[in-house]
Tab-separated table of N, CA and C in Angstrom:
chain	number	residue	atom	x	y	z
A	1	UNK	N	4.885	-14.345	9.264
A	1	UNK	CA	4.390	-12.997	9.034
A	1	UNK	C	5.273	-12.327	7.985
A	2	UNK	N	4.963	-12.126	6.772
A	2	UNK	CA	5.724	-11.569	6.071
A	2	UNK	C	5.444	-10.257	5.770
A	3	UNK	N	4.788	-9.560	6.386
A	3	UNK	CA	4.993	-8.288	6.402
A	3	UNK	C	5.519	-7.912	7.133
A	4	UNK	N	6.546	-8.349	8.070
A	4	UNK	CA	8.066	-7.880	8.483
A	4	UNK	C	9.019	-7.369	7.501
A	5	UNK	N	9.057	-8.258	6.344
A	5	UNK	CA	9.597	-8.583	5.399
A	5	UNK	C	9.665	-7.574	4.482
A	6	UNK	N	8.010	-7.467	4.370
A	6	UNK	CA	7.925	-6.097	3.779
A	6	UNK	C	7.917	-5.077	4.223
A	7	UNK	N	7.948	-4.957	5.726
A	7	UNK	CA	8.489	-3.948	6.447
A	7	UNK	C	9.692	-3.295	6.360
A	8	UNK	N	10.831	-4.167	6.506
A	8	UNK	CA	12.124	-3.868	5.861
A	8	UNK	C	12.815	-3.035	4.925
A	9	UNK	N	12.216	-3.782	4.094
A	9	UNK	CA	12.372	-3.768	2.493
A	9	UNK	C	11.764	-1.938	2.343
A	10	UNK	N	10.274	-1.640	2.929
A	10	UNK	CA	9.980	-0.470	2.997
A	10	UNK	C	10.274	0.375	3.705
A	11	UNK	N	11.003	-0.325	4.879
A	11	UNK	CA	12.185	0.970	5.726
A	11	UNK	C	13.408	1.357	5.300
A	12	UNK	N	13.923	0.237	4.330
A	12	UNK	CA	14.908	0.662	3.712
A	12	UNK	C	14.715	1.773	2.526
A	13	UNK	N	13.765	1.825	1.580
A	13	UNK	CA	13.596	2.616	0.944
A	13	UNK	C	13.213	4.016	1.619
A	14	UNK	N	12.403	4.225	2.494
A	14	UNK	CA	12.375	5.103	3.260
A	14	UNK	C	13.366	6.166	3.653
A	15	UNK	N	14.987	4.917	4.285
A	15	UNK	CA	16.208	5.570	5.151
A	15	UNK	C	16.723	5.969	3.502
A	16	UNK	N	16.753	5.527	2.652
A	16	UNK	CA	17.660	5.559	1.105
A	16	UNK	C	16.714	7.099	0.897
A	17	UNK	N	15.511	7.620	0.942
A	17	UNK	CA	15.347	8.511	0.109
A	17	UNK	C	15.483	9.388	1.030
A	18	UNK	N	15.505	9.187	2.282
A	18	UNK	CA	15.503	10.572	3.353
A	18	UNK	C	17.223	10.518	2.689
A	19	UNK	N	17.755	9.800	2.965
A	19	UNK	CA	19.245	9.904	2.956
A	19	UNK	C	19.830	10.867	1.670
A	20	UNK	N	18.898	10.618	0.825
A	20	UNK	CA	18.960	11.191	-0.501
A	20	UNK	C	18.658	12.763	-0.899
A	21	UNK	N	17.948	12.865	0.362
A	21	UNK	CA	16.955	14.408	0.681
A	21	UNK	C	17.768	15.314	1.570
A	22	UNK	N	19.370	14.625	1.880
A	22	UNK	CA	19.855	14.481	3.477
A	22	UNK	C	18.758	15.129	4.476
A	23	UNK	N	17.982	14.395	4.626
A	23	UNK	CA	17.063	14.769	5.865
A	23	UNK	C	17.463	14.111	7.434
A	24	UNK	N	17.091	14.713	8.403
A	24	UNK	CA	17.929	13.995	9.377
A	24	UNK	C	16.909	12.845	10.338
A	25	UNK	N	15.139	13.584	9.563
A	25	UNK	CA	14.141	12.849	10.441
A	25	UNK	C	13.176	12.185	9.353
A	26	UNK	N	12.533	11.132	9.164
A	26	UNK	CA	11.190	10.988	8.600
A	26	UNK	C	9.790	11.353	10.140
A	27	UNK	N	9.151	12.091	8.987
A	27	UNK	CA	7.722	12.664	9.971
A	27	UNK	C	6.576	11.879	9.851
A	28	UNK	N	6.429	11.676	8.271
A	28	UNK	CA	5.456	10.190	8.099
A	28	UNK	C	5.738	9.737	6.676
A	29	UNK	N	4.866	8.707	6.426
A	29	UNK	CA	4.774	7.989	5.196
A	29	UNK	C	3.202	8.134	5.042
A	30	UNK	N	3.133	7.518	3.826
A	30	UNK	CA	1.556	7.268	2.916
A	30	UNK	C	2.004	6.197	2.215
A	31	UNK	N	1.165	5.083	2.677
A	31	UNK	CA	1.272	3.919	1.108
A	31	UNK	C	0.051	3.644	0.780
A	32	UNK	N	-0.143	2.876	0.003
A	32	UNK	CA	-1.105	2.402	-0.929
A	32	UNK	C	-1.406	0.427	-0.346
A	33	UNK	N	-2.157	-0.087	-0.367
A	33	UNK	CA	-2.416	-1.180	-0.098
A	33	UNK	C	-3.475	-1.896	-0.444
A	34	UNK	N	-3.224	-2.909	-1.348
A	34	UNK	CA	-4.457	-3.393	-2.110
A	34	UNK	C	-5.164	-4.302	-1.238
A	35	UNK	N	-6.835	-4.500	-0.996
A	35	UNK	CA	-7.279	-5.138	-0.145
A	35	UNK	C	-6.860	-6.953	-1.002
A	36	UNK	N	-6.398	-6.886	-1.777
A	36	UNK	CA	-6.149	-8.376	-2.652
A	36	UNK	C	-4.518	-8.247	-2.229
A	37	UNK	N	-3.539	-8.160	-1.740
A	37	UNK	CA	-2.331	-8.182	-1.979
A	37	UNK	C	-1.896	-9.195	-0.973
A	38	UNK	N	-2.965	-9.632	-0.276
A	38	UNK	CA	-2.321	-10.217	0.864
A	38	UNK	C	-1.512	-9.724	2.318
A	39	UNK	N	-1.776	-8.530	1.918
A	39	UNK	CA	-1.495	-7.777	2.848
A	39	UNK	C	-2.232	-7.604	4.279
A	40	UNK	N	-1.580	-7.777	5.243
A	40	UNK	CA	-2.628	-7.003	6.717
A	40	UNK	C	-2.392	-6.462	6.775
A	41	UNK	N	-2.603	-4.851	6.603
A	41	UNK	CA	-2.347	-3.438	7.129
A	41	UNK	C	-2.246	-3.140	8.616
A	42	UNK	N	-2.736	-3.604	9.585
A	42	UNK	CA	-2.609	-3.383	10.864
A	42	UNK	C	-1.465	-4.371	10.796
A	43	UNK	N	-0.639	-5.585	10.374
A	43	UNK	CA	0.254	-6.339	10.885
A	43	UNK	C	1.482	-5.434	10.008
A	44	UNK	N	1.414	-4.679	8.963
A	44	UNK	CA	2.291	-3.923	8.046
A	44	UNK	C	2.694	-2.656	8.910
A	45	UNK	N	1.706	-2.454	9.701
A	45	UNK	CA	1.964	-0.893	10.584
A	45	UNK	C	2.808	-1.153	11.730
A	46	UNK	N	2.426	-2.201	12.541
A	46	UNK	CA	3.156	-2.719	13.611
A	46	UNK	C	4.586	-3.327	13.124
A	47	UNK	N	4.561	-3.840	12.328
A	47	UNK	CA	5.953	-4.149	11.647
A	47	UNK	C	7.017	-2.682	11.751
A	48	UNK	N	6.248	-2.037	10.595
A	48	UNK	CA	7.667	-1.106	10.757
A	48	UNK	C	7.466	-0.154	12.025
A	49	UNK	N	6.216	0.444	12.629
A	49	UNK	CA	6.959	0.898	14.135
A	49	UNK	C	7.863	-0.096	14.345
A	50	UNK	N	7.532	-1.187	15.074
A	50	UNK	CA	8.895	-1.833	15.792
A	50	UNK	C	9.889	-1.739	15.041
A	51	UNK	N	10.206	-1.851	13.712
A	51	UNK	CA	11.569	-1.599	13.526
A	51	UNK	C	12.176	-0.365	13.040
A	52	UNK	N	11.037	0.784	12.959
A	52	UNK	CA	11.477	1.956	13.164
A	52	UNK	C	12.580	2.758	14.257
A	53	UNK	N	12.391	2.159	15.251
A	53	UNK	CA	12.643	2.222	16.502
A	53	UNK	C	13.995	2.750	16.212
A	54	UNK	N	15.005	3.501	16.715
A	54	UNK	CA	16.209	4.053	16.768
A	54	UNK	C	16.766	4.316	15.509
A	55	UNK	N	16.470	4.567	14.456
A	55	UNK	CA	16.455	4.872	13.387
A	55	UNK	C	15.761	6.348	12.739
A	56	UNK	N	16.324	6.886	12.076
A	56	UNK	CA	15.515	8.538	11.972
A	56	UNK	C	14.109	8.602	11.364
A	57	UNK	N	13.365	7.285	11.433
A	57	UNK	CA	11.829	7.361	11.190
A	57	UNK	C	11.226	7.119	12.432
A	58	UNK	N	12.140	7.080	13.695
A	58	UNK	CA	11.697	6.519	14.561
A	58	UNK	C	10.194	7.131	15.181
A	59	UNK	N	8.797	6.951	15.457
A	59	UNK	CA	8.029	8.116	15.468
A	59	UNK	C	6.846	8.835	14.675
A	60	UNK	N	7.645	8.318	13.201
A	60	UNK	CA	6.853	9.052	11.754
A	60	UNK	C	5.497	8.101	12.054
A	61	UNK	N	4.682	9.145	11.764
A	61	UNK	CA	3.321	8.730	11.246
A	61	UNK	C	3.470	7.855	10.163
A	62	UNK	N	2.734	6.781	10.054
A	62	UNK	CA	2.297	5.609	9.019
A	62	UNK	C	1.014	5.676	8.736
A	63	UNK	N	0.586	6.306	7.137
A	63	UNK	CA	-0.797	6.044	6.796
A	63	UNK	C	-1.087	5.357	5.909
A	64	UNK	N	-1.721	4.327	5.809
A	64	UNK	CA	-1.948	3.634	4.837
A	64	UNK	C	-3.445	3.360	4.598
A	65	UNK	N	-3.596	3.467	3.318
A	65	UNK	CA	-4.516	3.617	2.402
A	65	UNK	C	-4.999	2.356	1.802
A	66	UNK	N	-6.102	1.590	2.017
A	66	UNK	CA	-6.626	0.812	1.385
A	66	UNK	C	-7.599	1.021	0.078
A	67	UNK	N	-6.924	0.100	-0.609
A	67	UNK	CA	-7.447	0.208	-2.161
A	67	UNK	C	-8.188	-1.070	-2.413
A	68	UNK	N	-9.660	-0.626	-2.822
A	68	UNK	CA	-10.285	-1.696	-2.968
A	68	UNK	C	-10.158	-2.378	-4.589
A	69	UNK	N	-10.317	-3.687	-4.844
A	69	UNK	CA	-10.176	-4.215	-5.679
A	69	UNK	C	-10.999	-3.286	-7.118
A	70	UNK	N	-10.495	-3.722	-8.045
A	70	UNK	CA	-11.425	-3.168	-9.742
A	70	UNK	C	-10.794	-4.004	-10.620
A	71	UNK	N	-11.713	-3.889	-11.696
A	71	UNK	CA	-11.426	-4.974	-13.241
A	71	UNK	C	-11.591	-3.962	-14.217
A	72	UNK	N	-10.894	-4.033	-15.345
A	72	UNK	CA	-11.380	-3.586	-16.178
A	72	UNK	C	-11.889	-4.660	-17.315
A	73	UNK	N	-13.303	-4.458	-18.114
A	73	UNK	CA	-14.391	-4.853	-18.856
A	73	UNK	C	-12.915	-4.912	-20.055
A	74	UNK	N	-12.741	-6.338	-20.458
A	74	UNK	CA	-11.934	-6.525	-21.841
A	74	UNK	C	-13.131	-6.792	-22.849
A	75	UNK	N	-14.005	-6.236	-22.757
A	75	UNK	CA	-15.430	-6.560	-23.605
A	75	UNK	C	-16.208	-4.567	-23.963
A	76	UNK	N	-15.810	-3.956	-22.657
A	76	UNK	CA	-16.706	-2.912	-22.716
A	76	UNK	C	-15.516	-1.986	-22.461
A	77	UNK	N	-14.712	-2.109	-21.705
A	77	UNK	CA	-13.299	-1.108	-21.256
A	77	UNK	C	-13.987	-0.138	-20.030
A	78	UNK	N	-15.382	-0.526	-19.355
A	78	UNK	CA	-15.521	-0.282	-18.155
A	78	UNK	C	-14.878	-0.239	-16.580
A	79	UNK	N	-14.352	0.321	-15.943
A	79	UNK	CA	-13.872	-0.330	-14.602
A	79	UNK	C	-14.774	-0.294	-13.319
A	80	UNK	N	-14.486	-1.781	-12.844
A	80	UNK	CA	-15.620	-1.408	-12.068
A	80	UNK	C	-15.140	-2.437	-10.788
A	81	UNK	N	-16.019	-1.850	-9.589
A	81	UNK	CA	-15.281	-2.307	-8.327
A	81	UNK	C	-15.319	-3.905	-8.188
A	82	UNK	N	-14.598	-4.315	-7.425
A	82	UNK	CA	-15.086	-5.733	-7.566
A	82	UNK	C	-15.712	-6.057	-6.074
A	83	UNK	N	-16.851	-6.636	-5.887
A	83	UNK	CA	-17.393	-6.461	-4.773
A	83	UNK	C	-17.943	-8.185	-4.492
A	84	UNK	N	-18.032	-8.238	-3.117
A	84	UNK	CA	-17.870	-9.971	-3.170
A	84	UNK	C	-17.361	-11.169	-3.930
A	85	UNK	N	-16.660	-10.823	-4.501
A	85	UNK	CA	-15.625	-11.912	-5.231
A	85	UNK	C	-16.294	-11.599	-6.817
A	86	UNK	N	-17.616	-10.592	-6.598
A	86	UNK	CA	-18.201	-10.521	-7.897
A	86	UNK	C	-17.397	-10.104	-9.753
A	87	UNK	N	-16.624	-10.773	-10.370
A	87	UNK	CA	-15.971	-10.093	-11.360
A	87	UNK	C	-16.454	-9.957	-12.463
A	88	UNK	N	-17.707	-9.818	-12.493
A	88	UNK	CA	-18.691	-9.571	-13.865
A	88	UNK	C	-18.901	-7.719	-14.009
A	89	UNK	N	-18.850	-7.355	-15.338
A	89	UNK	CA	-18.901	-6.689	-15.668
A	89	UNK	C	-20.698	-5.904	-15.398
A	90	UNK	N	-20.184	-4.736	-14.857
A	90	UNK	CA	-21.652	-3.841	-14.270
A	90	UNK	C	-22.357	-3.265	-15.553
A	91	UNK	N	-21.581	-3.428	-16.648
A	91	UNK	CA	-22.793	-2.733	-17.696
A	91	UNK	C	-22.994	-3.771	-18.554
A	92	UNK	N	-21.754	-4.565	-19.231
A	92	UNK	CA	-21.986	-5.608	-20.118
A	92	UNK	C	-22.333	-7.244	-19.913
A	93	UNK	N	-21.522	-7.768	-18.023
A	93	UNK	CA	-22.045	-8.912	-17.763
A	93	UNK	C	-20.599	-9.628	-17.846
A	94	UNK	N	-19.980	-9.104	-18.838
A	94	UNK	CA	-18.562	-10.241	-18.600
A	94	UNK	C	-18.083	-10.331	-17.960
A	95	UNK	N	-17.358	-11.788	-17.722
A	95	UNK	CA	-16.194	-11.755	-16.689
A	95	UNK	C	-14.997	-11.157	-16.666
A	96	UNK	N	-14.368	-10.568	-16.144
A	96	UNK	CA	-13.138	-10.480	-16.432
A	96	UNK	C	-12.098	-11.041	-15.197
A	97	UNK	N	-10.422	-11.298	-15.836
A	97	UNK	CA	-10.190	-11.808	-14.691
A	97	UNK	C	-8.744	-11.260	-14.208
A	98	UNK	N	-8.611	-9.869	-15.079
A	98	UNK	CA	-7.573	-9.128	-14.818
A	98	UNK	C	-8.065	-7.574	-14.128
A	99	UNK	N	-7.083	-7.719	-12.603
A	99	UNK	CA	-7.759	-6.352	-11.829
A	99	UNK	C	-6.450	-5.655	-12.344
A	100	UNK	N	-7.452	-4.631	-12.480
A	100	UNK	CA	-6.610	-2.979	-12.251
A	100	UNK	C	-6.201	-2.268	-11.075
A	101	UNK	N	-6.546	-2.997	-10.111
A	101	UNK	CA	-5.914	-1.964	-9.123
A	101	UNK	C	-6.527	-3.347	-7.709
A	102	UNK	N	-5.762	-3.029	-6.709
A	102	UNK	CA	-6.248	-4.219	-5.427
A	102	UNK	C	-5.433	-5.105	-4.819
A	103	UNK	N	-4.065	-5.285	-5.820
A	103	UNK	CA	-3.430	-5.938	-5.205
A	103	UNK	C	-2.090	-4.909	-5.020
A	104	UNK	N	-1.657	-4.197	-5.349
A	104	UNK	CA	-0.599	-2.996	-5.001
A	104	UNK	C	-0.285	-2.679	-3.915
A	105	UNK	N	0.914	-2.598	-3.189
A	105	UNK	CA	1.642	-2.125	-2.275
A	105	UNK	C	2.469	-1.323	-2.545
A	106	UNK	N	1.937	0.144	-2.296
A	106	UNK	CA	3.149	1.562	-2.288
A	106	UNK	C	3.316	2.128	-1.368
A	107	UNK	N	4.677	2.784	-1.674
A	107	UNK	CA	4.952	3.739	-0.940
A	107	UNK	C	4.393	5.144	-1.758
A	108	UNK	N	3.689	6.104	-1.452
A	108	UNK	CA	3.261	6.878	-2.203
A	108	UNK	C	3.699	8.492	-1.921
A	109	UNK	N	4.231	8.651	-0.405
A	109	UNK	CA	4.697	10.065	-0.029
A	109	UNK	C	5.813	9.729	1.293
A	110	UNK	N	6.221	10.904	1.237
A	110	UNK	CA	7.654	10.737	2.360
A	110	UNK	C	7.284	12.245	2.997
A	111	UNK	N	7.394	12.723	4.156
A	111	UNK	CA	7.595	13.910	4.855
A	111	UNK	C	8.564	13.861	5.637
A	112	UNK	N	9.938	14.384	5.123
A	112	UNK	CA	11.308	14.574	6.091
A	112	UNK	C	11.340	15.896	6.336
A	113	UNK	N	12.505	16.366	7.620
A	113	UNK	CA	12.850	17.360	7.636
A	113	UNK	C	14.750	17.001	7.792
């Protein structure tokens, strides 16, 4: 399960910016999560509760945001969703095989006090 892994890695940034804010609690987070990243969002949430646990996020709300896949048209400069593995372009037909957005994992907001 490596979104432990990335659990970590995103609790640490978390304790580093509260620490930075000197805040004494995190209340929640917001990330970003591309449905292509390989990511499980329900196994990413359960990750960091459990290792939230005695730590000053212990508690914080976790929301995470799924981002569905897109391409952009290197033929037309269209973007467009990518829907069943479909990566053809919706106005011109091309393929393309570079996404713009789908595979990303952020952290996108912090609420400390």
């Amino acid at each position: 399960m490596h979104e432990l892994g990335l659990a970590m890695q995103t609790l640490d940034i978390v304790l580093e910016e509260a620490g930075r804010q000197k805040a004494e609690r995190v209340l929640s987070m917001r990330m970003r999560v591309g449905e292509l990243s390989g990511v499980v969002p329900e196994a990413l949430q359960f990750a960091l509760e459990t290792i939230m646990e005695d730590t000053p996020a212990e508690g914080a709300r976790i929301n995470i945001d799924l981002v569905k896949p897109a391409c952009e048209c290197a033929s037309c400069g269209m973007e467009f969703e990518v829907i069943n593995y479909d990566y053809s372009c919706r106005r011109c037909g091309e393929i393309s095989s570079e996404l713009s957005r789908g595979k990303e994992m952020n952290l996108i907001s912090l609420e400390v006090v």
